[in-house]
Coordinates of C-alpha atoms (C1' of nucleotides) in Angstrom, one line a residue:
Chain A
X1254 CA 33.4 13.9 97.2
X1255 CA 34.3 16.7 99.9
X1256 CA 37.1 18.2 101.6
X1257 CA 35.4 19.4 104.8
X1258 CA 35.8 15.6 106.4
X1259 CA 34.9 17.1 110.2
X1260 CA 31.4 18.8 108.6
X1261 CA 30.7 15.4 107.3
X1262 CA 31.8 13.5 110.6
X1263 CA 27.7 13.4 111.8
X1264 CA 26.9 12.4 108.2
X1265 CA 24.6 15.1 107.7
X1266 CA 25.5 15.4 104.3
X1267 CA 25.0 11.7 103.1
X1268 CA 21.8 11.7 105.3
X1269 CA 20.9 14.6 102.9
X1270 CA 21.4 13.2 99.8
X1271 CA 20.0 9.8 100.9
X1272 CA 16.7 11.7 101.7
X1273 CA 16.8 13.5 98.7
X1274 CA 17.2 10.2 96.5
X1275 CA 14.1 8.5 98.4
X1276 CA 12.2 11.9 97.9
X1277 CA 12.9 12.9 94.7
X1278 CA 11.8 9.2 93.6
X1279 CA 8.8 9.4 95.4
X1280 CA 7.0 13.0 95.0
X1281 CA 9.1 13.7 91.7
X1282 CA 11.9 16.6 91.3
X1283 CA 9.6 19.5 90.8
X1284 CA 7.4 18.4 93.5
X1285 CA 10.1 17.7 96.3
X1286 CA 10.6 20.7 98.3
X1287 CA 13.8 21.1 100.2
X1288 CA 11.5 21.2 103.5
X1289 CA 10.6 17.5 102.6
X1290 CA 13.9 16.5 101.9
X1291 CA 15.2 18.1 105.1
X1292 CA 12.6 16.6 107.0
X1293 CA 13.4 12.9 105.4
X1294 CA 17.0 13.5 106.4
X1295 CA 15.8 14.8 109.9
X1296 CA 18.0 18.1 109.3
X1297 CA 16.8 21.4 110.0
X1298 CA 15.7 23.2 106.7
X1299 CA 18.3 26.4 106.9
X1300 CA 21.0 24.1 107.4
X1301 CA 20.4 22.1 104.2
X1302 CA 22.5 25.2 102.7
X1303 CA 25.3 24.6 104.2
X1304 CA 26.0 21.4 102.2
X1305 CA 24.8 22.7 99.2
X1306 CA 24.3 26.0 97.5
X1307 CA 21.3 25.5 95.6
X1308 CA 18.9 23.1 95.6
X1309 CA 20.1 21.6 91.8
X1310 CA 23.3 21.1 93.8
X1311 CA 21.7 18.6 96.0
X1312 CA 20.0 16.4 93.1
X1313 CA 23.0 17.0 91.4
X1314 CA 24.5 14.9 94.3
X1315 CA 21.6 12.8 94.6
X1316 CA 22.1 11.7 90.7
X1317 CA 26.0 10.8 91.5
X1318 CA 25.3 8.6 94.5
X1319 CA 22.7 6.9 91.7
X1320 CA 25.3 6.4 89.3
X1321 CA 27.5 5.1 91.5
X1322 CA 24.9 2.3 92.8
X1323 CA 24.3 1.0 89.1
X1324 CA 27.7 0.3 88.5
X1325 CA 28.1 -1.5 92.0
X1326 CA 25.1 -3.3 90.5
X1327 CA 26.0 -4.1 87.6
X1328 CA 29.6 -5.2 88.7
X1329 CA 27.6 -7.9 91.0
X1330 CA 26.9 -9.6 88.0
X1331 CA 30.7 -10.2 86.8
X1332 CA 30.3 -13.6 89.2
X1333 CA 28.3 -15.0 86.4
X1334 CA 31.0 -16.6 83.8
X1335 CA 29.6 -16.1 80.1
X1336 CA 28.0 -12.7 79.0
X1337 CA 24.1 -14.4 78.6
X1338 CA 24.3 -15.2 82.4
X1339 CA 25.1 -12.0 83.4
X1340 CA 22.7 -10.1 81.2
X1341 CA 20.0 -12.7 82.4
X1342 CA 21.1 -11.9 86.0
X1343 CA 20.8 -8.2 85.1
X1344 CA 16.9 -8.4 83.7
X1345 CA 16.4 -10.8 87.2
X1346 CA 17.7 -8.4 89.1
X1347 CA 15.4 -5.7 88.0
X1348 CA 12.5 -7.6 88.4
X1349 CA 12.9 -7.9 92.1
X1350 CA 12.6 -4.1 92.3
X1351 CA 9.1 -5.1 90.5
X1352 CA 7.1 -3.6 93.7
X1353 CA 9.1 -0.1 94.0
X1354 CA 9.0 0.0 90.1
X1355 CA 4.8 0.0 90.8
X1356 CA 5.2 2.6 93.3
X1357 CA 7.5 4.8 91.6
X1358 CA 8.7 3.9 88.4
X1359 CA 12.5 3.1 87.6
X1360 CA 14.6 5.7 89.9
X1361 CA 16.8 6.8 86.8
X1362 CA 14.2 6.7 84.4
X1363 CA 11.7 8.9 86.0
X1364 CA 14.8 11.0 87.1
X1365 CA 15.6 11.3 83.2
X1366 CA 12.3 12.0 82.1
X1367 CA 12.1 14.5 84.2
X1368 CA 15.4 16.5 84.0
X1369 CA 14.8 16.3 80.3
X1370 CA 12.1 18.8 80.8
X1371 CA 14.2 21.2 83.6
X1372 CA 15.3 24.5 82.7
X1373 CA 18.7 24.6 84.0
X1374 CA 21.1 23.4 81.5
X1375 CA 23.8 21.6 83.9
X1376 CA 21.3 19.1 85.5
X1377 CA 19.8 18.5 82.0
X1378 CA 23.8 17.9 81.1
X1379 CA 24.1 14.9 83.9
X1380 CA 20.9 13.1 83.1
X1381 CA 21.8 11.5 79.7
X1382 CA 25.4 10.1 81.8
X1383 CA 22.9 7.9 83.9
X1384 CA 20.9 5.8 81.4
X1385 CA 24.6 5.4 79.4
X1386 CA 26.0 3.5 82.3
X1387 CA 24.1 0.3 81.8
X1388 CA 23.6 1.0 77.9
X1389 CA 27.3 0.8 77.9
X1390 CA 27.5 -2.4 80.2
X1391 CA 24.8 -4.2 78.3
X1392 CA 26.4 -3.2 74.7
X1393 CA 29.7 -5.2 75.8
X1394 CA 27.9 -8.5 77.4
X1395 CA 25.8 -8.1 73.5
X1396 CA 29.5 -7.7 71.9
X1397 CA 31.2 -10.5 74.1
X1398 CA 28.3 -12.3 72.8
X1399 CA 29.5 -11.9 69.5
X1400 CA 26.7 -9.9 67.9
X1401 CA 27.6 -7.3 65.5
X1402 CA 24.4 -5.2 66.4
X1403 CA 25.7 -5.1 70.5
X1404 CA 24.4 -1.5 70.6
X1405 CA 21.2 -1.6 68.9
X1406 CA 20.3 -4.6 71.2
X1407 CA 21.9 -3.0 74.1
X1408 CA 19.3 0.2 73.8
X1409 CA 16.7 -2.0 72.6
X1410 CA 16.9 -4.2 76.1
X1411 CA 17.2 -1.2 78.6
X1412 CA 14.3 0.5 76.5
X1413 CA 12.2 -2.4 77.4
X1414 CA 12.9 -1.6 80.9
X1415 CA 12.3 1.6 80.8
X1416 CA 9.3 1.0 79.0
X1417 CA 7.8 -1.4 81.3
X1418 CA 8.8 0.3 84.5
X1419 CA 6.2 3.5 83.0
X1420 CA 3.8 0.8 82.2
X1421 CA 4.2 -0.9 85.9
X1422 CA 4.1 2.3 87.4
X1423 CA 0.9 3.8 85.3
X1424 CA -1.2 0.6 85.9
X1425 CA 0.5 0.5 89.4
X1426 CA 0.5 -3.2 88.3
X1427 CA 4.3 -5.8 89.3
X1428 CA 3.0 -8.4 87.3
X1429 CA 3.7 -6.6 83.9
X1430 CA 7.0 -6.4 84.7
X1431 CA 7.2 -10.1 86.0
X1432 CA 6.0 -11.3 82.3
X1433 CA 8.2 -8.8 80.3
X1434 CA 11.2 -9.9 82.6
X1435 CA 10.3 -13.7 81.4
X1436 CA 10.1 -12.7 78.0
X1437 CA 13.4 -10.8 78.0
X1438 CA 15.0 -13.5 79.5
X1439 CA 13.7 -15.9 76.6
X1440 CA 14.8 -13.3 74.1
X1441 CA 18.1 -13.2 75.7
X1442 CA 18.2 -17.0 75.7
X1443 CA 17.0 -17.1 71.6
X1444 CA 19.7 -14.6 70.4
X1445 CA 22.5 -16.6 68.2
X1446 CA 25.9 -15.2 69.2
Chain B
X1055 CA -18.4 17.9 76.4
X1056 CA -19.8 21.5 77.5
X1057 CA -23.0 22.4 77.6
X1058 CA -22.3 26.3 77.3
X1059 CA -21.7 26.8 73.8
X1060 CA -22.0 30.3 73.6
X1061 CA -19.5 30.8 75.9
X1062 CA -16.9 28.6 73.6
X1063 CA -18.0 30.7 70.3
X1064 CA -14.7 32.4 70.5
X1065 CA -13.0 28.9 70.9
X1066 CA -11.0 30.3 74.3
X1067 CA -12.0 26.8 75.8
X1068 CA -10.5 25.0 73.0
X1069 CA -7.7 27.5 73.0
X1070 CA -6.7 26.9 76.2
X1071 CA -6.9 22.7 76.2
X1072 CA -4.3 23.0 73.0
X1073 CA -2.5 25.8 74.8
X1074 CA -1.9 23.2 77.8
X1075 CA -1.5 20.3 76.0
X1076 CA 1.7 22.1 74.1
X1077 CA 2.5 23.5 77.2
X1078 CA 2.4 20.5 79.7
X1079 CA 4.4 18.4 77.3
X1080 CA 7.1 21.1 76.8
X1081 CA 7.5 22.1 80.6
X1082 CA 5.7 18.7 82.3
X1083 CA 3.2 19.2 84.4
X1084 CA 4.4 20.8 87.5
X1085 CA 6.7 22.7 85.9
X1086 CA 3.6 24.4 84.1
X1087 CA 2.0 27.3 85.8
X1088 CA -1.6 28.8 84.7
X1089 CA 0.7 31.7 83.4
X1090 CA 2.2 29.6 80.6
X1091 CA -0.8 28.0 79.5
X1092 CA -2.9 31.0 79.3
X1093 CA -0.1 33.0 76.9
X1094 CA 0.2 29.6 74.9
X1095 CA -3.3 30.0 74.2
X1096 CA -3.2 33.7 74.1
X1097 CA -6.4 33.8 76.6
X1098 CA -5.8 36.5 80.1
X1099 CA -4.8 34.5 83.1
X1100 CA -7.9 35.4 85.0
X1101 CA -10.2 34.1 82.3
X1102 CA -9.2 30.6 82.8
X1103 CA -11.2 30.4 85.8
X1104 CA -13.8 30.8 84.1
X1105 CA -13.5 27.5 82.0
X1106 CA -11.8 25.4 84.1
X1107 CA -12.3 25.3 88.5
X1108 CA -8.7 24.2 88.9
X1109 CA -5.5 23.7 87.1
X1110 CA -5.7 19.7 87.7
X1111 CA -9.2 20.0 85.5
X1112 CA -7.3 21.7 82.8
X1113 CA -5.2 19.2 83.1
X1114 CA -8.0 16.6 82.7
X1115 CA -9.3 17.8 79.8
X1116 CA -5.5 18.0 78.3
X1117 CA -5.7 14.3 78.6
X1118 CA -9.4 13.9 77.1
X1119 CA -8.3 15.6 74.3
X1120 CA -5.1 13.0 74.0
X1121 CA -7.4 10.3 74.2
X1122 CA -9.8 11.6 71.7
X1123 CA -6.5 12.1 69.3
X1124 CA -5.1 8.3 70.0
X1125 CA -8.3 6.6 69.2
X1126 CA -8.3 8.7 65.8
X1127 CA -4.9 7.9 65.4
X1128 CA -5.2 4.2 65.9
X1129 CA -8.2 4.4 64.0
X1130 CA -6.2 5.6 60.6
X1131 CA -4.9 2.6 60.5
X1132 CA -8.0 0.2 59.6
X1133 CA -6.9 0.9 56.1
X1134 CA -4.9 -1.7 56.2
X1135 CA -6.0 -5.1 55.3
X1136 CA -3.8 -7.3 57.8
X1137 CA -2.9 -6.7 61.6
X1138 CA 0.7 -7.1 60.4
X1139 CA 0.6 -4.5 58.2
X1140 CA -1.6 -2.2 61.1
X1141 CA 1.1 -2.8 63.8
X1142 CA 3.7 -2.6 60.9
X1143 CA 2.0 0.8 60.1
X1144 CA 1.5 1.8 63.4
X1145 CA 5.6 2.0 64.3
X1146 CA 6.6 4.1 61.1
X1147 CA 3.9 6.2 62.5
X1148 CA 5.5 6.7 65.5
X1149 CA 9.3 6.8 64.2
X1150 CA 7.8 9.6 62.2
X1151 CA 7.2 11.2 65.2
X1152 CA 10.9 11.0 66.6
X1153 CA 12.1 15.0 66.6
X1154 CA 9.2 15.6 68.8
X1155 CA 10.3 12.6 71.0
X1156 CA 14.1 13.9 70.9
X1157 CA 12.5 17.7 72.1
X1158 CA 10.1 16.5 74.7
X1159 CA 9.3 12.7 74.7
X1160 CA 6.3 10.9 74.3
X1161 CA 3.4 12.9 74.6
X1162 CA 1.6 10.5 76.7
X1163 CA 3.9 8.6 78.3
X1164 CA 5.6 11.6 79.9
X1165 CA 2.1 12.6 81.1
X1166 CA 1.6 9.3 82.6
X1167 CA 5.1 8.9 84.1
X1168 CA 4.3 12.9 86.0
X1169 CA 0.8 11.6 86.7
X1170 CA 1.8 8.6 88.6
X1171 CA 3.6 10.9 91.3
X1172 CA 1.0 13.6 91.4
X1173 CA -0.5 14.2 94.8
X1174 CA -4.4 14.4 93.3
X1175 CA -6.2 11.1 93.2
X1176 CA -9.0 11.9 90.1
X1177 CA -5.8 12.8 87.9
X1178 CA -3.8 9.9 88.8
X1179 CA -6.8 7.6 88.0
X1180 CA -6.9 9.0 84.5
X1181 CA -3.3 8.2 83.4
X1182 CA -3.4 4.6 83.1
X1183 CA -6.8 5.2 80.8
X1184 CA -4.4 7.0 78.1
X1185 CA -2.0 4.2 78.0
X1186 CA -4.8 1.5 78.0
X1187 CA -6.2 2.8 74.6
X1188 CA -2.8 1.6 72.2
X1189 CA -2.4 -1.6 74.5
X1190 CA -5.5 -2.6 73.9
X1191 CA -5.3 -1.7 70.0
X1192 CA -2.1 -3.8 69.9
X1193 CA -3.7 -6.6 71.8
X1194 CA -6.5 -6.7 69.1
X1195 CA -4.1 -6.9 66.4
X1196 CA -1.8 -9.6 68.2
X1197 CA -5.4 -11.6 69.0
X1198 CA -5.9 -11.2 64.9
X1199 CA -2.6 -12.6 63.9
X1200 CA -3.4 -16.2 66.1
X1201 CA -1.6 -15.0 69.1
X1202 CA -2.3 -17.0 72.5
X1203 CA 0.3 -14.1 74.1
X1204 CA -1.2 -11.5 72.7
X1205 CA -1.7 -9.5 75.9
X1206 CA 1.9 -10.0 76.9
X1207 CA 3.0 -8.8 73.2
X1208 CA 1.2 -5.7 73.2
X1209 CA 2.6 -4.8 76.1
X1210 CA 6.3 -5.2 75.2
X1211 CA 5.9 -3.2 72.1
X1212 CA 4.0 -0.2 74.2
X1213 CA 6.6 -0.6 76.8
X1214 CA 9.6 -0.6 74.0
X1215 CA 8.0 2.3 72.3
X1216 CA 7.6 4.1 75.3
X1217 CA 11.6 3.0 76.4
X1218 CA 12.9 4.3 73.6
X1219 CA 11.1 7.5 73.4
X1220 CA 12.8 8.0 77.1
X1221 CA 16.2 7.2 75.8
X1222 CA 15.5 9.4 72.7
X1223 CA 14.1 12.4 74.7
X1224 CA 17.3 11.7 77.6
X1225 CA 19.9 11.6 74.7
X1226 CA 18.3 14.1 72.4
X1227 CA 19.1 11.8 69.8
X1228 CA 15.9 10.9 67.0
X1229 CA 18.2 8.3 65.0
X1230 CA 17.5 5.9 68.2
X1231 CA 14.1 5.7 67.5
X1232 CA 15.1 5.0 64.1
X1233 CA 17.2 2.0 64.9
X1234 CA 14.5 0.8 67.1
X1235 CA 11.3 1.5 64.6
X1236 CA 13.3 -1.1 62.5
X1237 CA 13.8 -3.3 65.1
X1238 CA 10.9 -3.6 65.9
X1239 CA 9.0 -3.8 62.4
X1240 CA 11.6 -6.8 61.5
X1241 CA 10.2 -8.2 65.3
X1242 CA 6.7 -8.1 63.6
X1243 CA 7.7 -9.7 60.7
X1244 CA 9.2 -12.6 62.4
X1245 CA 6.2 -13.4 64.4
X1246 CA 4.7 -16.7 63.5
X1247 CA 0.8 -16.5 63.5
Chain C
dG1109 C1' -18.8 36.7 79.9
dT1110 C1' -14.3 39.1 80.2
dC1111 C1' -10.3 41.1 82.9
dT1112 C1' -7.7 43.5 86.6
dA1113 C1' -5.8 43.5 90.5
dT1114 C1' -4.8 41.0 94.2
dA1115 C1' -5.5 38.0 98.5
dG1116 C1' -3.5 33.6 100.6
dA1117 C1' 0.2 30.4 100.8
dC1118 C1' 4.2 28.7 99.5
dC1119 C1' 8.8 27.9 98.3
dG1120 C1' 14.0 28.6 97.6
dA1121 C1' 17.4 31.4 99.8
dT1122 C1' 19.7 34.3 102.9
dA1123 C1' 21.1 36.9 107.8
dG1124 C1' 22.5 36.5 111.4
dA1125 C1' 22.6 34.8 116.5
dC1126 C1' 24.8 31.3 119.2
Chain D
dG377 C1' 29.1 24.3 112.2
dT378 C1' 24.1 24.6 113.4
dC379 C1' 20.0 26.4 113.3
dT380 C1' 16.1 30.0 113.3
dA381 C1' 13.5 33.4 111.2
dT382 C1' 12.6 35.9 107.3
dC383 C1' 12.8 37.6 103.3
dG384 C1' 11.8 38.3 97.9
dG385 C1' 9.3 36.5 94.0
dT386 C1' 6.2 32.7 92.9
dC387 C1' 1.9 30.4 91.9
dT388 C1' -2.9 28.8 92.9
dA389 C1' -7.2 31.0 93.0
dT390 C1' -10.7 34.6 93.9
dA391 C1' -13.3 39.1 94.3
dG392 C1' -15.5 42.5 91.9
dA393 C1' -15.2 46.4 88.0
dC394 C1' -16.9 46.3 83.5

DNA sequence: GTCTATAGACCGATAGAC
DNA sequence: GTCTATCGGTCTATAGAC
């Protein structure tokens, strides 16, 4: 990502990105200050600007780290042989994060929701790329299931997850996601294909 | 709502609440300043504090106005005789607001998502009451349809709408909500009951 | 009741010592 | 490369004239 390998020897850049991800998820983008992030990363405030020119640039780096994580997360389901098994494993894995969702919502969904209202154009354009990743993956699975409406089903699946994340977070009740997860698994089972 | 009728003769309080709703929806809670809201309401900045002690109090008033609107919105579907017709009319009415959702997301969902991360406790507790209203209404409709799992179906329906609002907003594409709306109408049609 | 002017606090970003 | 100290700007909230 960066050319100055010597600079990252101590891992400060990585710590800043990880700290940013945690703080941004817990507090939201606008409410998170560079002081909060620097403290979470255990890096002095002024040092942040050696690694990132602006706050937005740090946010963008956090998003890119999220994108890489999502891709690895989705790749982990390749061990299942059928698309149906992959989709159900995907739903189960999301449900496992229900306590995190109850506390702060879906890390990617809340980020997209906030960035959509951000005034910086560059940052607004990165958000769609984040949600695009699981949508494309799910579309591929439904297509392998033989569904002509694979795109609509993928959108519906991701929308259901994003929506139940919002409700789980708003009511601070992880059980909501548990029940919706079971419903989605049944829905996948009952899909002809 | 307030006892000082003389104070609201010029409608400034009402204008401030309406301005707050628009600005908060368009920009988000944290990014919206009292100066933005006052300008939208065409009220001098310093005058805001005559009507509201704090910014949070103005946000709370905006939420209460939203709650009243949701109740009126839901009541408008009583003209349909069957619960199935009421649910489908509800979905169609939401889809009609797709351009607004593409621009700024669902007014209630984005508010809940933001307030869940707010540091003020009072404000965090009002958000769930907002989403509770359509969930309770939908549960009642599914119950009248004879469904034992009315609560789960209501949660699933509202979650689908909130999720597709987030995707529609992130991709700035109202067509997503149009297609998902058709899918939800079919889903309601196919429900046994 | 209405509005201006500003206090007081905080944040992003920079300058510059080491 | 690292860190402190601080500037300039912005925001909420208040004081006080009218």
